[in-house]
CSV table of C-alpha atoms and ligand atoms in Angstrom, one decimal:
chain,number,residue,atom,x,y,z
A,17,MET,CA,15.1,-8.9,47.2
A,18,SER,CA,13.2,-6.7,49.6
A,19,ARG,CA,10.4,-7.3,52.1
A,20,PHE,CA,8.4,-4.7,50.2
A,21,TRP,CA,8.3,-6.8,47.0
A,22,SER,CA,5.0,-8.5,46.1
A,23,ASP,CA,5.1,-12.3,45.6
A,24,VAL,CA,4.7,-11.8,41.9
A,25,VAL,CA,7.7,-9.5,41.7
A,26,LYS,CA,9.8,-12.0,43.7
A,27,GLY,CA,9.0,-14.7,41.1
A,28,LEU,CA,9.7,-12.6,38.0
A,29,LYS,CA,12.4,-13.5,35.5
A,30,PRO,CA,12.5,-10.4,33.3
A,31,TYR,CA,13.3,-10.4,29.6
A,32,VAL,CA,16.8,-9.3,28.8
A,33,PRO,CA,16.8,-7.3,25.5
A,34,GLY,CA,19.8,-7.5,23.1
A,35,GLU,CA,22.6,-5.1,24.1
A,36,GLN,CA,22.5,-1.5,22.9
A,37,PRO,CA,26.2,-0.6,23.3
A,38,LYS,CA,27.1,3.1,23.7
A,39,LEU,CA,30.3,2.7,21.6
A,40,ALA,CA,30.4,4.3,18.1
A,41,ASN,CA,31.6,2.5,15.0
A,42,LEU,CA,30.3,-0.9,15.9
A,43,VAL,CA,28.8,-3.1,13.2
A,44,LYS,CA,25.6,-3.8,15.2
A,45,LEU,CA,24.0,-7.0,14.0
A,46,ASN,CA,22.4,-8.2,17.3
A,47,THR,CA,18.9,-6.8,17.7
A,48,ASN,CA,17.2,-7.1,14.3
A,49,GLU,CA,16.9,-3.4,13.7
A,50,ASN,CA,16.6,-2.2,10.1
A,51,PRO,CA,20.0,-0.9,8.8
A,52,TYR,CA,18.2,1.8,6.7
A,53,GLY,CA,16.7,4.8,8.3
A,54,PRO,CA,13.0,5.5,8.6
A,55,SER,CA,11.1,6.9,5.7
A,56,PRO,CA,12.0,10.6,5.1
A,57,ARG,CA,8.3,11.3,5.1
A,58,ALA,CA,8.0,9.8,8.6
A,59,LEU,CA,10.9,11.9,9.9
A,60,GLU,CA,9.3,15.0,8.4
A,61,ALA,CA,5.9,14.2,10.0
A,62,ILE,CA,7.6,13.7,13.4
A,63,ARG,CA,9.4,17.1,13.0
A,64,ALA,CA,6.1,18.8,12.0
A,65,ALA,CA,4.4,17.3,15.1
A,66,THR,CA,7.1,18.7,17.4
A,67,GLY,CA,5.7,22.0,18.6
A,68,GLU,CA,3.2,23.8,20.9
A,69,SER,CA,0.6,20.9,20.5
A,70,LEU,CA,2.9,18.7,22.7
A,71,LYS,CA,1.3,20.5,25.7
A,72,LEU,CA,-1.9,18.5,24.8
A,73,TYR,CA,-2.5,14.8,25.4
A,74,PRO,CA,-2.5,12.7,22.2
A,75,ASP,CA,-5.6,11.1,20.8
A,76,PRO,CA,-6.1,8.2,23.3
A,77,ASN,CA,-7.5,6.0,20.4
A,78,ALA,CA,-4.8,7.0,17.9
A,79,GLU,CA,-7.7,6.9,15.4
A,80,GLN,CA,-5.6,8.4,12.6
A,81,LEU,CA,-3.1,5.6,12.9
A,82,LYS,CA,-5.8,2.9,13.0
A,83,LEU,CA,-7.2,4.3,9.8
A,84,ALA,CA,-3.8,4.3,8.1
A,85,ILE,CA,-3.2,0.7,9.2
A,86,GLY,CA,-6.7,-0.3,8.2
A,87,LYS,CA,-6.2,1.3,4.8
A,88,TYR,CA,-2.9,-0.5,4.2
A,89,HIS,CA,-4.2,-3.9,5.3
A,90,ALA,CA,-7.7,-3.5,3.8
A,91,VAL,CA,-9.5,-3.9,7.2
A,92,ASP,CA,-11.8,-1.5,9.1
A,93,SER,CA,-10.1,0.6,11.8
A,94,SER,CA,-12.3,-1.0,14.4
A,95,ASN,CA,-10.4,-4.2,13.7
A,96,VAL,CA,-7.1,-2.6,14.6
A,97,PHE,CA,-5.5,-2.2,18.1
A,98,VAL,CA,-2.3,-0.1,18.6
A,99,GLY,CA,0.3,0.0,21.3
A,100,ASN,CA,3.7,1.1,22.5
A,101,GLY,CA,5.7,-1.4,20.5
A,102,SER,CA,4.4,-4.9,19.8
A,103,ASP,CA,5.8,-6.0,23.1
A,104,GLU,CA,3.2,-3.9,24.8
A,105,VAL,CA,0.5,-5.2,22.4
A,106,LEU,CA,1.6,-8.8,23.2
A,107,ALA,CA,1.6,-8.1,27.0
A,108,HIS,CA,-2.1,-7.0,26.7
A,109,VAL,CA,-2.8,-10.1,24.5
A,110,PHE,CA,-1.5,-12.4,27.2
A,111,LEU,CA,-3.7,-10.8,29.9
A,112,ALA,CA,-6.8,-10.1,27.8
A,113,LEU,CA,-7.0,-13.2,25.6
A,114,LEU,CA,-4.6,-15.9,26.5
A,115,LYS,CA,-5.0,-16.0,30.3
A,116,GLN,CA,-8.4,-17.6,30.0
A,117,ALA,CA,-7.0,-20.3,27.7
A,118,GLN,CA,-4.4,-22.0,29.8
A,119,PRO,CA,-2.1,-23.8,29.4
A,120,ILE,CA,-1.1,-21.8,26.3
A,121,LEU,CA,1.1,-23.3,23.7
A,122,PHE,CA,4.2,-21.9,22.0
A,123,PRO,CA,7.4,-23.4,20.4
A,124,ASP,CA,10.3,-24.5,22.6
A,125,ILE,CA,12.5,-22.2,20.6
A,126,SER,CA,10.7,-18.9,20.1
A,127,TYR,CA,10.5,-15.3,21.2
A,128,SER,CA,11.8,-15.4,24.8
A,129,PHE,CA,9.4,-12.8,26.0
A,130,TYR,CA,6.4,-15.2,25.9
A,131,PRO,CA,7.4,-17.1,29.0
A,132,VAL,CA,8.2,-13.8,30.7
A,133,TYR,CA,4.6,-12.6,30.2
A,134,CYS,CA,3.4,-15.9,31.6
A,135,GLY,CA,5.5,-15.2,34.7
A,136,LEU,CA,4.1,-11.7,35.0
A,137,TYR,CA,0.5,-12.8,34.6
A,138,GLN,CA,1.0,-16.1,36.4
A,139,MET,CA,-0.1,-18.3,33.5
A,140,ASP,CA,0.7,-21.9,32.7
A,141,PHE,CA,2.3,-22.7,29.4
A,142,GLU,CA,3.5,-25.7,27.5
A,143,THR,CA,6.3,-25.6,24.9
A,144,ILE,CA,6.0,-27.6,21.7
A,145,PRO,CA,9.3,-28.8,20.3
A,146,LEU,CA,10.2,-27.6,16.9
A,147,ALA,CA,10.9,-30.3,14.3
A,148,LYS,CA,14.5,-31.5,13.8
A,149,ASP,CA,14.9,-29.0,11.0
A,150,PHE,CA,13.8,-26.2,13.4
A,151,SER,CA,10.4,-25.7,11.6
A,152,ILE,CA,7.1,-25.3,13.4
A,153,ARG,CA,4.8,-28.3,12.7
A,154,VAL,CA,1.2,-27.0,13.0
A,155,ASP,CA,-0.2,-30.5,13.6
A,156,ASP,CA,1.7,-30.6,16.9
A,157,TYR,CA,-0.6,-27.7,18.1
A,158,ALA,CA,-3.9,-29.4,17.3
A,159,ARG,CA,-5.6,-30.9,20.4
A,160,PRO,CA,-8.0,-33.9,20.0
A,161,HIS,CA,-11.6,-33.1,20.7
A,162,GLY,CA,-12.5,-33.0,24.4
A,163,GLU,CA,-9.0,-32.2,25.5
A,164,LYS,CA,-8.7,-28.8,27.1
A,165,CYS,CA,-7.7,-26.3,24.4
A,166,GLY,CA,-5.1,-23.8,25.2
A,167,GLY,CA,-4.4,-20.6,23.3
A,168,ILE,CA,-1.6,-20.7,20.8
A,169,ILE,CA,1.1,-18.1,20.0
A,170,PHE,CA,4.1,-18.1,17.8
A,171,PRO,CA,6.1,-15.7,15.6
A,172,ASN,CA,5.9,-16.2,11.9
A,173,PRO,CA,8.6,-16.1,10.6
A,174,ASN,CA,9.8,-17.6,13.9
A,175,ALA,CA,12.4,-15.9,16.0
A,176,PRO,CA,15.3,-16.6,16.4
A,177,THR,CA,15.2,-19.2,13.5
A,178,GLY,CA,13.8,-17.1,10.7
A,179,CYS,CA,11.8,-20.1,9.5
A,180,LEU,CA,8.4,-19.4,7.9
A,181,VAL,CA,5.2,-21.4,8.2
A,182,PRO,CA,3.3,-21.1,4.9
A,183,LEU,CA,-0.1,-19.3,5.1
A,184,ALA,CA,-1.9,-22.5,4.0
A,185,GLU,CA,-0.5,-24.2,7.1
A,186,ILE,CA,-1.7,-21.4,9.3
A,187,GLU,CA,-5.1,-21.8,7.9
A,188,ARG,CA,-5.0,-25.6,8.5
A,189,LEU,CA,-4.1,-24.8,12.2
A,190,LEU,CA,-7.1,-22.4,12.4
A,191,GLN,CA,-9.4,-25.0,11.0
A,192,SER,CA,-8.4,-27.5,13.6
A,193,ASN,CA,-8.5,-24.9,16.4
A,194,ARG,CA,-11.7,-23.0,16.2
A,195,ASP,CA,-12.3,-22.8,19.9
A,196,SER,CA,-9.0,-21.3,21.1
A,197,VAL,CA,-7.3,-18.0,20.4
A,198,VAL,CA,-4.5,-18.2,17.9
A,199,VAL,CA,-2.0,-15.3,17.9
A,200,ILE,CA,0.4,-15.0,15.0
A,201,ASP,CA,3.3,-12.6,15.9
A,202,GLU,CA,4.3,-11.2,12.5
A,203,ALA,CA,7.2,-9.0,13.6
A,204,TYR,CA,9.3,-10.1,10.6
A,205,VAL,CA,6.6,-11.0,8.0
A,206,ASP,CA,7.4,-8.2,5.6
A,207,PHE,CA,10.8,-9.7,4.7
A,208,GLY,CA,9.4,-12.5,2.6
A,209,GLY,CA,6.4,-14.0,4.5
A,210,GLU,CA,2.7,-13.7,3.7
A,211,SER,CA,0.5,-12.0,6.4
A,212,ALA,CA,-2.4,-13.9,7.9
A,213,ILE,CA,-4.3,-10.6,8.3
A,214,PRO,CA,-6.7,-11.5,5.5
A,215,LEU,CA,-7.7,-14.7,7.4
A,216,THR,CA,-8.9,-12.6,10.4
A,217,VAL,CA,-12.1,-12.0,8.4
A,218,SER,CA,-13.0,-15.7,8.4
A,219,TYR,CA,-11.5,-16.7,11.7
A,220,PRO,CA,-12.8,-14.7,14.7
A,221,ASN,CA,-10.3,-16.5,17.0
A,222,LEU,CA,-7.2,-15.2,15.0
A,223,LEU,CA,-5.2,-12.2,16.1
A,224,VAL,CA,-2.3,-11.0,14.1
A,225,VAL,CA,0.3,-8.8,15.7
A,226,GLN,CA,2.8,-6.6,13.8
A,227,THR,CA,5.4,-3.9,14.5
A,228,LEU,CA,6.9,-0.9,12.9
A,229,SER,CA,10.2,-1.6,14.5
A,230,LYS,CA,11.6,-3.8,11.8
A,231,SER,CA,10.3,-3.4,8.2
A,232,ARG,CA,9.5,0.3,8.8
A,233,SER,CA,12.8,1.1,10.6
A,234,LEU,CA,11.1,2.7,13.6
A,235,ALA,CA,12.3,0.6,16.6
A,236,GLY,CA,13.0,3.9,18.4
A,237,LEU,CA,9.5,5.2,18.0
A,238,ARG,CA,7.8,2.2,19.7
A,239,VAL,CA,4.7,1.4,17.7
A,240,GLY,CA,3.1,-2.0,17.3
A,241,PHE,CA,-0.5,-3.1,16.4
A,242,ALA,CA,-2.9,-6.1,16.2
A,243,VAL,CA,-5.6,-6.9,13.7
A,244,GLY,CA,-8.5,-9.2,14.5
A,245,HIS,CA,-12.2,-9.6,15.1
A,246,ILE,CA,-13.8,-6.6,17.0
A,247,ASP,CA,-14.5,-8.8,20.0
A,248,LEU,CA,-10.7,-9.5,20.4
A,249,ILE,CA,-9.9,-5.9,19.8
A,250,GLU,CA,-12.4,-4.8,22.4
A,251,ALA,CA,-10.7,-7.1,25.0
A,252,LEU,CA,-7.4,-5.4,24.2
A,253,GLU,CA,-8.9,-1.9,24.5
A,254,ARG,CA,-10.4,-2.8,27.9
A,255,VAL,CA,-7.0,-3.8,29.2
A,256,LYS,CA,-5.2,-0.9,27.6
A,257,ASN,CA,-7.8,1.5,29.1
A,258,SER,CA,-7.2,0.0,32.5
A,259,PHE,CA,-3.4,0.5,32.2
A,260,ASN,CA,-2.4,3.6,30.2
A,261,SER,CA,-4.8,5.7,28.2
A,262,TYR,CA,-2.1,7.2,26.0
A,263,PRO,CA,0.4,4.5,25.0
A,264,LEU,CA,1.2,6.3,21.8
A,265,ASP,CA,2.4,9.9,21.9
A,266,ARG,CA,1.8,12.6,19.3
A,267,LEU,CA,5.2,12.1,17.6
A,268,ALA,CA,4.7,8.3,17.4
A,269,ILE,CA,1.2,8.6,15.9
A,270,ALA,CA,2.4,11.2,13.3
A,271,GLY,CA,5.5,9.2,12.3
A,272,ALA,CA,3.7,5.9,12.1
A,273,VAL,CA,0.9,7.3,9.9
A,274,ALA,CA,3.5,8.8,7.5
A,275,ALA,CA,5.4,5.5,7.5
A,276,PHE,CA,2.3,3.7,6.3
A,277,GLU,CA,1.7,6.2,3.7
A,278,ASP,CA,5.2,5.9,2.2
A,279,ARG,CA,4.7,2.5,0.6
A,280,ALA,CA,7.5,3.0,-2.0
A,281,TYR,CA,10.2,3.6,0.6
A,282,PHE,CA,9.0,0.6,2.7
A,283,GLU,CA,9.0,-1.7,-0.3
A,284,GLN,CA,12.4,-0.5,-1.5
A,285,THR,CA,14.1,-1.0,1.9
A,286,CYS,CA,12.5,-4.4,2.5
A,287,GLN,CA,13.7,-5.5,-1.0
A,288,ALA,CA,17.2,-4.3,-0.1
A,289,VAL,CA,17.3,-6.3,3.1
A,290,ILE,CA,16.0,-9.4,1.4
A,291,ALA,CA,18.6,-9.1,-1.4
A,292,THR,CA,21.4,-8.7,1.2
A,293,ARG,CA,20.1,-11.6,3.2
A,294,GLU,CA,20.2,-13.9,0.3
A,295,LYS,CA,23.7,-12.8,-0.6
A,296,LEU,CA,25.0,-13.1,3.0
A,297,SER,CA,23.4,-16.6,3.3
A,298,GLY,CA,25.2,-17.8,0.2
A,299,GLU,CA,28.5,-16.4,1.5
A,300,LEU,CA,28.2,-18.0,4.9
A,301,LYS,CA,27.3,-21.4,3.3
A,302,ALA,CA,30.5,-21.1,1.3
A,303,PHE,CA,32.3,-20.7,4.6
A,304,GLY,CA,30.8,-24.0,5.8
A,305,PHE,CA,28.0,-22.6,7.9
A,306,GLU,CA,24.7,-24.3,8.1
A,307,VAL,CA,22.2,-21.4,7.4
A,308,LEU,CA,18.5,-22.0,8.3
A,309,PRO,CA,16.1,-20.9,5.5
A,310,SER,CA,15.2,-17.3,6.6
A,311,LYS,CA,12.3,-15.1,5.6
A,312,ALA,CA,13.2,-12.5,8.3
A,313,ASN,CA,15.7,-9.7,8.5
A,314,PHE,CA,18.2,-12.0,10.3
A,315,ILE,CA,19.8,-15.4,9.7
A,316,PHE,CA,20.4,-18.2,12.2
A,317,VAL,CA,23.6,-20.1,11.5
A,318,ARG,CA,26.0,-22.6,13.0
A,319,HIS,CA,29.4,-23.8,12.0
A,320,PRO,CA,30.1,-27.6,12.4
A,321,GLN,CA,33.7,-26.9,13.5
A,322,HIS,CA,33.5,-23.7,15.4
A,323,ASP,CA,31.9,-23.0,18.8
A,324,ALA,CA,29.2,-20.3,18.5
A,325,GLN,CA,30.2,-18.4,21.7
A,326,GLU,CA,33.8,-18.3,20.6
A,327,LEU,CA,32.9,-17.0,17.2
A,328,ALA,CA,30.7,-14.3,18.8
A,329,LEU,CA,33.6,-13.3,21.0
A,330,ALA,CA,36.1,-13.2,18.1
A,331,LEU,CA,33.6,-11.0,16.1
A,332,ARG,CA,33.2,-8.7,19.0
A,333,GLN,CA,36.9,-8.2,19.2
A,334,ARG,CA,36.6,-7.0,15.6
A,335,SER,CA,33.8,-4.6,16.6
A,336,ILE,CA,31.0,-6.7,15.2
A,337,ILE,CA,28.2,-7.7,17.5
A,338,VAL,CA,25.8,-10.7,16.8
A,339,ARG,CA,23.4,-12.5,19.1
A,340,HIS,CA,24.2,-15.7,20.9
A,341,PHE,CA,21.6,-17.5,23.0
A,342,LYS,CA,23.0,-19.8,25.7
A,343,LEU,CA,19.9,-22.1,25.4
A,344,PRO,CA,19.4,-25.8,24.9
A,345,ARG,CA,19.2,-26.9,21.2
A,346,ILE,CA,20.5,-23.6,19.9
A,347,GLU,CA,23.7,-22.9,21.8
A,348,GLN,CA,25.8,-23.6,18.7
A,349,PHE,CA,23.8,-21.0,16.7
A,350,LEU,CA,24.4,-17.3,16.1
A,351,ARG,CA,21.6,-15.0,15.1
A,352,ILE,CA,22.9,-12.4,12.7
A,353,THR,CA,20.8,-9.4,11.7
A,354,VAL,CA,21.0,-8.5,8.0
A,355,GLY,CA,22.7,-5.1,7.8
A,356,THR,CA,23.7,-3.0,4.8
A,357,ASP,CA,25.8,-4.6,2.1
A,358,GLY,CA,28.8,-2.8,3.7
A,359,GLN,CA,28.1,-4.1,7.2
A,360,CYS,CA,27.7,-7.6,5.9
A,361,ALA,CA,30.9,-7.3,3.9
A,362,ALA,CA,32.7,-6.3,7.2
A,363,LEU,CA,31.2,-9.4,8.8
A,364,THR,CA,32.3,-11.8,6.1
A,365,ALA,CA,35.8,-10.3,6.0
A,366,ALA,CA,36.1,-10.8,9.8
A,367,LEU,CA,34.7,-14.4,9.5
A,368,LYS,CA,37.2,-15.1,6.8
A,369,GLU,CA,40.0,-14.1,9.1
A,370,ILE,CA,38.6,-15.9,12.1
A,371,LEU,CA,38.0,-19.2,10.2
A,372,GLY,CA,41.1,-18.9,8.2
A,373,ALA,CA,38.9,-19.5,5.2
B,24,PMP,N1,7.9,-10.2,18.5
B,24,PMP,C1,9.1,-10.7,18.1
B,24,PMP,C2,9.1,-12.1,17.6
B,24,PMP,C3,10.3,-10.0,18.2
B,24,PMP,O1,11.4,-10.5,17.9
B,24,PMP,C4,10.2,-8.6,18.7
B,24,PMP,C5,11.5,-7.8,18.8
B,24,PMP,N2,12.2,-8.1,20.0
B,24,PMP,C6,9.0,-8.1,19.1
B,24,PMP,C7,7.8,-8.9,19.0
B,24,PMP,C8,8.8,-6.8,19.7
B,24,PMP,O2,9.1,-5.8,18.9
B,24,PMP,P1,8.6,-4.3,19.3
B,24,PMP,O3,8.3,-4.2,20.7
B,24,PMP,O4,9.8,-3.4,19.0
B,24,PMP,O5,7.5,-4.0,18.4
């Protein structure tokens, strides 16, 4: 702490991202990256954008990318906002749209960046407990008429559980919450969920946030986006243009556009991750693990006889890294990113040894 720090900085509890170890030859199943590389067309576009033109600023509006996203999701580019990873998009969402709707609501077990943004922007929040089976019950977010309505945000599928709220339930939530902003963070939706983006046409209070970090294998490029009514988008643009005019560089715009255009590669890699997830879930169940039903590129598991932290440590000694959260309700769980078939085979072989199965 320093006497030069502002009071806000003194009170911050920053987000701690999953470890990015420098060691080679690790089976890295801890940060939900895609085990497959980006689309070869995206890599080619990034290479082609590397040249003399880097002396010039990029398009501050990234219009080409908004058009590509709009085309893919069948919305107008004016309904699209883009940012430097969905974390940046979410940060702007908290300031632009959720700050005026306090206290905001999100699940007790959810993306741990949400309370961090609340700390940064000095916002009140209320956490809503997940059901016993770790699902999100949308009825718990409805507020009776007259009661002050907060904004609502949750990931769908939820993180770190992987559990999906069906689209019909999201619509029911929107019907009972027309006066507050509802933000659905769809970072993992492409691995078996159904996007709420089509609902943005009928619900002007709905904002859907997505990322290219997971299903499009571009975590290193930092591209995220939001889709919603133009009034919501304008609020985000106002914040963005008061913060950084050029959050997306030329390489990011070029790579992201090409990634959206390569639908075949995207579908093929998502299907591969889904197939491996199902196989891995079955194998871990056979080892006695409880595996929550996942529609994401990770699974959330616990073993009734083995301590999660000890398991994580034993895996680490075998060069396999998974994520363990020392948090109430979930401290006996491990979050395991779905890797390639080979990486998952290494994981199951190690677990077999550790469990003596
Ligand atoms: N939302 C959720 C639920 C996440 O798990 C993540 C990844 N940590 C993000 C958003 C942010 O992803 P990115 O900034 O890479 O787009």
